[in-house]
Coordinates of C-alpha atoms in Angstrom, one line a residue:
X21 CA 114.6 85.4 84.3
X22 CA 113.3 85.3 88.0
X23 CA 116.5 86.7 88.8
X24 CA 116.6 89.3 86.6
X25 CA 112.9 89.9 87.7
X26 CA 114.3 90.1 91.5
X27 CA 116.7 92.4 91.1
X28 CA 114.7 94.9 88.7
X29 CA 111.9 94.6 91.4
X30 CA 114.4 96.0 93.8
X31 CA 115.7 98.3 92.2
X32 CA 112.6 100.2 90.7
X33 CA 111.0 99.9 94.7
X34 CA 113.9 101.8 96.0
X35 CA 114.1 104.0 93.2
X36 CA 110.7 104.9 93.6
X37 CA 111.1 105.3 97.3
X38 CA 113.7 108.1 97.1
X39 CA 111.5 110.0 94.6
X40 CA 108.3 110.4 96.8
X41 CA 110.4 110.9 99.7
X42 CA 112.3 113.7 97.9
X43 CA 108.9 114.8 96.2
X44 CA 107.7 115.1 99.6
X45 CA 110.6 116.1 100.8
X46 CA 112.1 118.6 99.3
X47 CA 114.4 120.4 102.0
X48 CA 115.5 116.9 103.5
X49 CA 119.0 116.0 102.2
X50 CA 118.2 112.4 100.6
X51 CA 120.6 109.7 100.3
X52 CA 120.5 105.9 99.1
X53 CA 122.1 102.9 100.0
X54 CA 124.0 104.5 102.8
X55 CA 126.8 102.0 104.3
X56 CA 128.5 101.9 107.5
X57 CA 130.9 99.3 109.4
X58 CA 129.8 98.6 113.4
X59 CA 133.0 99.3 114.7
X60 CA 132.5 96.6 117.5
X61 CA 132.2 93.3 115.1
X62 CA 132.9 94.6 111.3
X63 CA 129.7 93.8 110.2
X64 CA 128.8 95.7 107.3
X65 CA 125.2 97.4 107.2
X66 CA 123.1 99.0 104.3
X67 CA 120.2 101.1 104.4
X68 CA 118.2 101.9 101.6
X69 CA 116.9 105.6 101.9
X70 CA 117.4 107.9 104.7
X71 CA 116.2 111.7 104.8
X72 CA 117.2 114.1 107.2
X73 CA 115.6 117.3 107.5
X74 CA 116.9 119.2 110.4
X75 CA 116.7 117.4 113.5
X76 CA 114.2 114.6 111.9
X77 CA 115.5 111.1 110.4
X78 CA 113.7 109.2 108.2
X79 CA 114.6 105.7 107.9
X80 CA 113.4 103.9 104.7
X81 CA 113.7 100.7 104.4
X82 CA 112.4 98.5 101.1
X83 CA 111.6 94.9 100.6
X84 CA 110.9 94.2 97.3
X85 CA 110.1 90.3 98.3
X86 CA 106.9 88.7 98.0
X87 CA 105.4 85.8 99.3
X88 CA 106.1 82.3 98.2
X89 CA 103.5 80.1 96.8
X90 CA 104.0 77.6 100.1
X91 CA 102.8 80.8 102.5
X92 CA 100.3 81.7 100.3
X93 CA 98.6 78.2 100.6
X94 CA 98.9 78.4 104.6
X95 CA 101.8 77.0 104.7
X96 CA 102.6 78.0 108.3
X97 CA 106.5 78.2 109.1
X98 CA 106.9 79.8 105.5
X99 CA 104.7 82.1 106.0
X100 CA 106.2 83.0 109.8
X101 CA 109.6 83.0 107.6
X102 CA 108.5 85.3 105.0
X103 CA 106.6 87.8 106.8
X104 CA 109.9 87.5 109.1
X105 CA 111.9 89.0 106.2
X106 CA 109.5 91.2 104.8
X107 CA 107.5 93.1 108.1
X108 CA 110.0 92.2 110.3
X109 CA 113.9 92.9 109.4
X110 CA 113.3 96.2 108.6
X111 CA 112.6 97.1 111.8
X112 CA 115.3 95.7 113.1
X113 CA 117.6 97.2 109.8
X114 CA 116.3 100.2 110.7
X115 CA 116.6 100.5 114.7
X116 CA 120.5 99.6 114.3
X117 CA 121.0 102.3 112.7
X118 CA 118.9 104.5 115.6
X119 CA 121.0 103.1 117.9
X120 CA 124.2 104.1 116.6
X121 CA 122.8 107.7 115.6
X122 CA 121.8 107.9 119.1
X123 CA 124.5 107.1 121.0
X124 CA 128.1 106.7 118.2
X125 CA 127.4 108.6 115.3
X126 CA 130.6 110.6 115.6
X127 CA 132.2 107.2 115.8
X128 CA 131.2 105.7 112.3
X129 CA 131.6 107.2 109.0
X130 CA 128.2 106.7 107.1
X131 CA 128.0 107.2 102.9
X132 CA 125.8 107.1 100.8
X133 CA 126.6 105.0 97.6
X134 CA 127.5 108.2 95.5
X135 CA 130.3 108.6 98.6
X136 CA 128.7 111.5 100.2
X137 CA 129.2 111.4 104.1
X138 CA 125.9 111.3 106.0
X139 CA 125.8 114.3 108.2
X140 CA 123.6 114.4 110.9
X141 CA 123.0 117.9 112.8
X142 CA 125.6 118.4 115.3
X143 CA 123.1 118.0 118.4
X144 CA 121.5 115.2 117.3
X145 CA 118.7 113.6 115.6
X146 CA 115.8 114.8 117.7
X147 CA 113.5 112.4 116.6
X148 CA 114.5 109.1 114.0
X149 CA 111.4 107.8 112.3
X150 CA 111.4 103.9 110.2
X151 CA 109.2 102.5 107.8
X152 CA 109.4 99.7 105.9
X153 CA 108.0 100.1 102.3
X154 CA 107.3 96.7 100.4
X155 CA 105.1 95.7 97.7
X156 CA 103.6 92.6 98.9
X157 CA 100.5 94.2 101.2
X158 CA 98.1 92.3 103.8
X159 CA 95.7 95.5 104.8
X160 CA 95.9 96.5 108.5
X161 CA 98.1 93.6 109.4
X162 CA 101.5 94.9 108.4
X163 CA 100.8 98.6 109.7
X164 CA 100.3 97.4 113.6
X165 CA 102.6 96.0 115.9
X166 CA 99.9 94.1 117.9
X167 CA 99.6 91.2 114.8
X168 CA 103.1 90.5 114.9
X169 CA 103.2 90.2 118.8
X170 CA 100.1 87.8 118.7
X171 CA 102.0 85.8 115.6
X172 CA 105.1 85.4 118.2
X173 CA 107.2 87.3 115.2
X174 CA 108.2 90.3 118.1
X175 CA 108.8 90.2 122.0
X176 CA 107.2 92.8 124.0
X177 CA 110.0 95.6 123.0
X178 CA 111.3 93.9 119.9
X179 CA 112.4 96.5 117.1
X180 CA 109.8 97.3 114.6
X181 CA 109.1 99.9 111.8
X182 CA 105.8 100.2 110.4
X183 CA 105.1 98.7 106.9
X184 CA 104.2 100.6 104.0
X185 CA 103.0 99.9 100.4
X186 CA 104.6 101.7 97.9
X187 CA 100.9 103.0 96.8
X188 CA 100.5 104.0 100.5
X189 CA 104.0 105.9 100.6
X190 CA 102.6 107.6 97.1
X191 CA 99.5 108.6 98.7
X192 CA 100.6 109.8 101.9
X193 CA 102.9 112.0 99.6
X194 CA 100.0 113.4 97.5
X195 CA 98.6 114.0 100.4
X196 CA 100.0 115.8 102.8
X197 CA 100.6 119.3 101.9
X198 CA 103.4 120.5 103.9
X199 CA 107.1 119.1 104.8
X200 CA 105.7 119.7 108.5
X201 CA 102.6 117.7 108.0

């Protein structure tokens, strides 16, 4: 049953990610669980929802975790572990893949899981942008980069993508009134 719970949780946060961004988004060309191969060690990568529109990339990526009852009692290293794998790895999911747009993305063949290619424009991204999106939500804490630095979770010029709820994502979307905006 918790697995079943898992997996459902998953799926309806990334669901529900694409739709706001494509709500939002209208123009962009949207595409889940995109896939590619680094052609250096044959490590397979996944990325949950990207959106390009024009010479923007948005990088979306969802954790659907939550924290264990250890962290929640103050449990220390479980907590460091957890908000590792929730506010931390997709920043680091996400800036792999803005390195390889940004320097080989003529050089791997991304696709989506319905096996559309990923095309980018042919000058380049000019700007890539990466959120996480999660559930679980601690306030201010998971939208600045200062609190993970002063937890020792990030170096100086670690890779890191600011942390959305999905009720944030859905009211940014209501919001805003424009693709621009």
């Amino acid at each position: 049953l918790n697995s079943a719970y898992g997996k459902a949780r998953s799926r309806y946060l990334e669901d529900d990610v694409a739709r706001i961004v494509q709500k939002s988004l209208p123009s962009a060309r949207v595409h889940r669980g995109v896939k590619w191969t680094d052609p250096d060690t044959s490590v397979p990568y996944e990325h949950d929802v990207i959106a390009i529109l024009g010479m923007q990339v948005l990088i979306f990526e969802a954790k659907s975790g939550k924290l264990s009852p250890s962290a929640r009692r103050g449990g220390v290293l479980r907590l460091r572990s957890d908000f590792q794998e929730l506010f931390i790895k997709p920043g680091l999911q996400a800036s792999r893949l803005e390195t390889l747009i940004a320097s080989r993305r003529d050089a791997v063949e991304l696709k989506d899981r319905d096996g559309e290619i990923v095309r980018f424009e042919a000058a380049g991204p000019s700007q890539v942008h990466k959120f996480g999106v999660c559930i679980e939500q601690f306030a201010g804490l998971t939208g600045s980069r200062r609190f993970f630095s002063e937890l020792g979770l990030l170096d100086g010029n670690g890779a890191w993508a600011p942390i959305l709820t999905l009720g944030e994502l859905r009211m940014i979307s209501d919001r805003l009134d424009t693709e621009v905006s």
